Amino acid sequence: MGNTGQAAYSASKAGLIGLTKSLAVEYGPRGITVNAVAPGYIDTEMLRDVRDKIDLTAIPLRRLGQQEVADAVSFLVGSDYLTGQVIVLDGGLSSQI
């Protein structure tokens, strides 16, 4: 999602989505799957200094993500038919747009 002052960041994320889909098509015939994980606010050291500024009421699940990224990656590694997909892990934040 776009935010003021984050044009380059948003463009890079859109580029990664396009790259994921293109690589999935290109490498699929070789049996290689390509997917991406798009996390929202995940409770990590990176958020330590700004955690108190995050409005949890804006996230439908009312919390930060924790183990979900590892769980999604584990699922993707185990799937040999899912390809070209972007798994969004943001507690429903982007569903409101």
CSV table of N, CA and C in Angstrom, one decimal:
chain,number,residue,atom,x,y,z
A,1,MET,N,0.8,-1.2,0.0
A,1,MET,CA,0.0,0.0,0.0
A,1,MET,C,0.9,1.2,0.0
A,2,GLY,N,0.5,2.3,-0.7
A,2,GLY,CA,1.3,3.5,-0.8
A,2,GLY,C,1.1,4.4,0.4
A,3,ASN,N,2.1,5.0,0.8
A,3,ASN,CA,2.1,6.0,1.9
A,3,ASN,C,2.9,7.2,1.4
A,4,THR,N,2.6,8.4,1.9
A,4,THR,CA,3.3,9.6,1.6
A,4,THR,C,4.8,9.4,1.9
A,5,GLY,N,5.7,9.8,1.0
A,5,GLY,CA,7.1,9.7,1.2
A,5,GLY,C,7.7,8.3,1.0
A,6,GLN,N,6.9,7.4,0.5
A,6,GLN,CA,7.4,6.0,0.3
A,6,GLN,C,7.2,5.5,-1.1
A,7,ALA,N,7.4,6.4,-2.1
A,7,ALA,CA,7.2,6.0,-3.5
A,7,ALA,C,8.2,5.0,-3.9
A,8,ALA,N,9.5,5.2,-3.5
A,8,ALA,CA,10.5,4.2,-3.9
A,8,ALA,C,10.3,2.9,-3.3
A,9,TYR,N,9.9,2.9,-2.0
A,9,TYR,CA,9.6,1.6,-1.3
A,9,TYR,C,8.4,0.9,-1.9
A,10,SER,N,7.4,1.6,-2.2
A,10,SER,CA,6.2,1.0,-2.8
A,10,SER,C,6.5,0.5,-4.2
A,11,ALA,N,7.3,1.2,-5.0
A,11,ALA,CA,7.7,0.7,-6.3
A,11,ALA,C,8.5,-0.5,-6.2
A,12,SER,N,9.4,-0.6,-5.2
A,12,SER,CA,10.2,-1.8,-5.1
A,12,SER,C,9.4,-3.0,-4.7
A,13,LYS,N,8.4,-2.8,-3.9
A,13,LYS,CA,7.5,-3.9,-3.5
A,13,LYS,C,6.7,-4.4,-4.7
A,14,ALA,N,6.2,-3.4,-5.5
A,14,ALA,CA,5.4,-3.8,-6.7
A,14,ALA,C,6.3,-4.6,-7.7
A,15,GLY,N,7.6,-4.1,-7.8
A,15,GLY,CA,8.5,-4.8,-8.6
A,15,GLY,C,8.8,-6.3,-8.2
A,16,LEU,N,8.8,-6.5,-6.9
A,16,LEU,CA,9.0,-7.8,-6.3
A,16,LEU,C,7.8,-8.7,-6.7
A,17,ILE,N,6.6,-8.1,-6.6
A,17,ILE,CA,5.4,-8.9,-7.0
A,17,ILE,C,5.5,-9.3,-8.4
A,18,GLY,N,5.8,-8.4,-9.3
A,18,GLY,CA,5.9,-8.7,-10.7
A,18,GLY,C,7.0,-9.7,-11.0
A,19,LEU,N,8.2,-9.6,-10.3
A,19,LEU,CA,9.3,-10.5,-10.5
A,19,LEU,C,8.8,-11.9,-10.0
A,20,THR,N,8.1,-12.0,-8.9
A,20,THR,CA,7.6,-13.3,-8.4
A,20,THR,C,6.8,-14.0,-9.4
A,21,LYS,N,5.8,-13.3,-10.0
A,21,LYS,CA,4.9,-13.9,-11.0
A,21,LYS,C,5.7,-14.2,-12.3
A,22,SER,N,6.6,-13.4,-12.7
A,22,SER,CA,7.3,-13.7,-14.0
A,22,SER,C,8.2,-14.9,-13.8
A,23,LEU,N,8.9,-15.0,-12.6
A,23,LEU,CA,9.8,-16.1,-12.4
A,23,LEU,C,9.0,-17.4,-12.3
A,24,ALA,N,7.8,-17.3,-11.7
A,24,ALA,CA,7.0,-18.5,-11.5
A,24,ALA,C,6.6,-19.1,-12.9
A,25,VAL,N,6.3,-18.2,-13.9
A,25,VAL,CA,6.0,-18.6,-15.2
A,25,VAL,C,7.2,-19.2,-15.9
A,26,GLU,N,8.4,-18.5,-15.7
A,26,GLU,CA,9.6,-18.9,-16.4
A,26,GLU,C,10.2,-20.2,-15.9
A,27,TYR,N,10.1,-20.4,-14.6
A,27,TYR,CA,10.8,-21.6,-14.0
A,27,TYR,C,9.8,-22.7,-13.7
A,28,GLY,N,8.5,-22.5,-13.8
A,28,GLY,CA,7.5,-23.5,-13.6
A,28,GLY,C,7.7,-24.7,-14.4
A,29,PRO,N,8.0,-24.6,-15.7
A,29,PRO,CA,8.2,-25.8,-16.6
A,29,PRO,C,9.4,-26.7,-16.1
A,30,ARG,N,10.3,-26.1,-15.3
A,30,ARG,CA,11.4,-26.9,-14.7
A,30,ARG,C,11.1,-27.5,-13.4
A,31,GLY,N,9.8,-27.3,-12.9
A,31,GLY,CA,9.4,-27.8,-11.6
A,31,GLY,C,9.8,-26.9,-10.5
A,32,ILE,N,10.2,-25.7,-10.7
A,32,ILE,CA,10.6,-24.8,-9.7
A,32,ILE,C,9.5,-23.8,-9.4
A,33,THR,N,9.1,-23.7,-8.1
A,33,THR,CA,8.1,-22.8,-7.7
A,33,THR,C,8.7,-21.5,-7.1
A,34,VAL,N,8.0,-20.4,-7.4
A,34,VAL,CA,8.4,-19.1,-6.9
A,34,VAL,C,7.2,-18.4,-6.3
A,35,ASN,N,7.4,-18.1,-5.0
A,35,ASN,CA,6.3,-17.3,-4.3
A,35,ASN,C,7.0,-16.3,-3.5
A,36,ALA,N,6.2,-15.4,-2.9
A,36,ALA,CA,6.7,-14.3,-2.0
A,36,ALA,C,5.8,-14.2,-0.8
A,37,VAL,N,6.4,-13.7,0.3
A,37,VAL,CA,5.7,-13.4,1.5
A,37,VAL,C,5.8,-11.9,1.7
A,38,ALA,N,4.6,-11.3,1.9
A,38,ALA,CA,4.5,-9.9,2.1
A,38,ALA,C,4.0,-9.6,3.5
A,39,PRO,N,4.9,-9.5,4.5
A,39,PRO,CA,4.5,-9.3,5.9
A,39,PRO,C,4.1,-7.8,6.1
A,40,GLY,N,3.1,-7.7,7.1
A,40,GLY,CA,2.8,-6.4,7.6
A,40,GLY,C,3.6,-6.1,8.8
A,41,TYR,N,3.0,-5.6,9.9
A,41,TYR,CA,3.8,-5.4,11.1
A,41,TYR,C,4.1,-6.7,11.8
A,42,ILE,N,5.3,-7.1,11.9
A,42,ILE,CA,5.7,-8.3,12.5
A,42,ILE,C,6.6,-7.9,13.8
A,43,ASP,N,6.3,-8.5,14.9
A,43,ASP,CA,6.9,-8.2,16.1
A,43,ASP,C,8.4,-8.6,16.1
A,44,THR,N,9.3,-7.7,15.6
A,44,THR,CA,10.7,-8.0,15.6
A,44,THR,C,11.5,-6.9,16.1
A,45,GLU,N,12.8,-7.0,16.2
A,45,GLU,CA,13.7,-5.9,16.7
A,45,GLU,C,13.5,-4.7,15.8
A,46,MET,N,13.2,-4.9,14.5
A,46,MET,CA,13.1,-3.8,13.6
A,46,MET,C,12.0,-2.8,14.1
A,47,LEU,N,11.0,-3.3,14.7
A,47,LEU,CA,9.9,-2.4,15.2
A,47,LEU,C,10.0,-2.0,16.6
A,48,ARG,N,11.1,-2.4,17.3
A,48,ARG,CA,11.3,-2.0,18.7
A,48,ARG,C,11.1,-0.6,19.0
A,49,ASP,N,11.7,0.3,18.2
A,49,ASP,CA,11.6,1.7,18.5
A,49,ASP,C,10.3,2.4,18.1
A,50,VAL,N,9.5,1.8,17.2
A,50,VAL,CA,8.3,2.4,16.8
A,50,VAL,C,7.0,1.6,17.2
A,51,ARG,N,7.2,0.5,17.9
A,51,ARG,CA,6.1,-0.3,18.3
A,51,ARG,C,5.0,0.4,19.0
A,52,ASP,N,5.3,1.4,19.9
A,52,ASP,CA,4.3,2.1,20.6
A,52,ASP,C,3.6,3.1,19.8
A,53,LYS,N,4.1,3.3,18.5
A,53,LYS,CA,3.4,4.3,17.6
A,53,LYS,C,2.4,3.6,16.7
A,54,ILE,N,2.4,2.2,16.6
A,54,ILE,CA,1.6,1.5,15.7
A,54,ILE,C,0.2,1.4,16.3
A,55,ASP,N,-0.8,1.8,15.5
A,55,ASP,CA,-2.2,1.8,15.9
A,55,ASP,C,-2.8,0.4,15.7
A,56,LEU,N,-2.8,-0.4,16.7
A,56,LEU,CA,-3.3,-1.8,16.6
A,56,LEU,C,-4.8,-1.8,16.2
A,57,THR,N,-5.5,-0.8,16.5
A,57,THR,CA,-6.9,-0.8,16.1
A,57,THR,C,-7.1,-0.7,14.6
A,58,ALA,N,-6.1,-0.3,13.9
A,58,ALA,CA,-6.1,-0.3,12.4
A,58,ALA,C,-6.0,-1.7,11.8
A,59,ILE,N,-5.5,-2.6,12.6
A,59,ILE,CA,-5.3,-4.0,12.2
A,59,ILE,C,-6.5,-4.8,12.6
A,60,PRO,N,-7.3,-5.4,11.7
A,60,PRO,CA,-8.5,-6.1,12.2
A,60,PRO,C,-8.2,-7.2,13.2
A,61,LEU,N,-7.1,-7.8,13.2
A,61,LEU,CA,-6.8,-8.8,14.3
A,61,LEU,C,-6.2,-8.2,15.6
A,62,ARG,N,-6.0,-6.9,15.5
A,62,ARG,CA,-5.6,-6.1,16.7
A,62,ARG,C,-4.3,-6.6,17.4
A,63,ARG,N,-3.4,-7.1,16.6
A,63,ARG,CA,-2.1,-7.5,17.1
A,63,ARG,C,-1.0,-7.5,16.0
A,64,LEU,N,0.2,-7.5,16.4
A,64,LEU,CA,1.3,-7.7,15.5
A,64,LEU,C,1.4,-9.2,15.1
A,65,GLY,N,2.0,-9.5,14.0
A,65,GLY,CA,2.3,-10.8,13.6
A,65,GLY,C,3.5,-11.3,14.4
A,66,GLN,N,3.6,-12.6,14.6
A,66,GLN,CA,4.8,-13.2,15.3
A,66,GLN,C,5.3,-14.4,14.5
A,67,GLN,N,4.8,-15.5,14.8
A,67,GLN,CA,5.3,-16.8,14.2
A,67,GLN,C,4.8,-17.0,12.8
A,68,GLU,N,3.8,-16.2,12.3
A,68,GLU,CA,3.1,-16.4,11.1
A,68,GLU,C,4.0,-16.4,9.8
A,69,VAL,N,5.1,-15.6,9.8
A,69,VAL,CA,6.0,-15.6,8.7
A,69,VAL,C,6.7,-16.9,8.5
A,70,ALA,N,7.2,-17.4,9.6
A,70,ALA,CA,7.9,-18.7,9.6
A,70,ALA,C,6.9,-19.8,9.1
A,71,ASP,N,5.7,-19.7,9.7
A,71,ASP,CA,4.7,-20.8,9.3
A,71,ASP,C,4.4,-20.7,7.8
A,72,ALA,N,4.3,-19.5,7.2
A,72,ALA,CA,4.0,-19.4,5.8
A,72,ALA,C,5.1,-19.9,5.0
A,73,VAL,N,6.3,-19.5,5.3
A,73,VAL,CA,7.5,-20.0,4.6
A,73,VAL,C,7.6,-21.5,4.6
A,74,SER,N,7.3,-22.1,5.8
A,74,SER,CA,7.4,-23.5,5.9
A,74,SER,C,6.3,-24.2,5.0
A,75,PHE,N,5.1,-23.6,4.9
A,75,PHE,CA,4.1,-24.0,4.1
A,75,PHE,C,4.5,-24.0,2.6
A,76,LEU,N,5.1,-22.8,2.2
A,76,LEU,CA,5.5,-22.6,0.8
A,76,LEU,C,6.6,-23.6,0.4
A,77,VAL,N,7.5,-23.9,1.3
A,77,VAL,CA,8.6,-24.8,1.0
A,77,VAL,C,8.0,-26.2,0.8
A,78,GLY,N,7.0,-26.5,1.5
A,78,GLY,CA,6.4,-27.9,1.4
A,78,GLY,C,5.4,-28.0,0.2
A,79,SER,N,5.1,-27.0,-0.5
A,79,SER,CA,4.1,-27.0,-1.5
A,79,SER,C,4.8,-27.1,-2.9
A,80,ASP,N,4.4,-28.1,-3.7
A,80,ASP,CA,5.0,-28.2,-5.0
A,80,ASP,C,4.1,-27.8,-6.1
A,81,TYR,N,2.9,-27.3,-5.8
A,81,TYR,CA,1.9,-26.8,-6.8
A,81,TYR,C,1.5,-25.4,-6.7
A,82,LEU,N,1.9,-24.7,-5.6
A,82,LEU,CA,1.6,-23.3,-5.4
A,82,LEU,C,2.8,-22.5,-6.0
A,83,THR,N,2.5,-21.7,-7.0
A,83,THR,CA,3.6,-20.8,-7.5
A,83,THR,C,3.0,-19.5,-8.1
A,84,GLY,N,3.8,-18.5,-8.1
A,84,GLY,CA,3.4,-17.2,-8.6
A,84,GLY,C,2.5,-16.4,-7.6
A,85,GLN,N,2.5,-16.8,-6.4
A,85,GLN,CA,1.6,-16.2,-5.4
A,85,GLN,C,2.3,-15.3,-4.4
A,86,VAL,N,1.6,-14.3,-3.9
A,86,VAL,CA,2.1,-13.5,-2.9
A,86,VAL,C,1.2,-13.7,-1.6
A,87,ILE,N,1.8,-14.2,-0.6
A,87,ILE,CA,1.1,-14.5,0.7
A,87,ILE,C,1.2,-13.2,1.5
A,88,VAL,N,0.1,-12.5,1.8
A,88,VAL,CA,0.1,-11.3,2.6
A,88,VAL,C,-0.2,-11.7,4.0
A,89,LEU,N,0.7,-11.3,4.9
A,89,LEU,CA,0.5,-11.6,6.4
A,89,LEU,C,0.5,-10.3,7.1
A,90,ASP,N,-0.7,-9.7,7.2
A,90,ASP,CA,-0.8,-8.4,7.8
A,90,ASP,C,-2.0,-8.3,8.8
A,91,GLY,N,-2.5,-9.4,9.2
A,91,GLY,CA,-3.6,-9.3,10.1
A,91,GLY,C,-4.9,-8.7,9.6
A,92,GLY,N,-5.0,-8.6,8.2
A,92,GLY,CA,-6.1,-8.0,7.6
A,92,GLY,C,-6.0,-6.5,7.3
A,93,LEU,N,-4.9,-5.9,7.6
A,93,LEU,CA,-4.7,-4.5,7.4
A,93,LEU,C,-4.9,-4.1,6.0
A,94,SER,N,-4.4,-4.8,5.0
A,94,SER,CA,-4.5,-4.4,3.6
A,94,SER,C,-5.9,-4.7,3.0
A,95,SER,N,-6.7,-5.5,3.7
A,95,SER,CA,-8.0,-5.9,3.2
A,95,SER,C,-9.0,-4.7,3.4
A,96,GLN,N,-8.6,-3.7,4.1
A,96,GLN,CA,-9.5,-2.6,4.3
A,96,GLN,C,-9.4,-1.5,3.3
A,97,ILE,N,-8.5,-1.7,2.4
A,97,ILE,CA,-8.3,-0.6,1.4
A,97,ILE,C,-9.2,-0.8,0.2
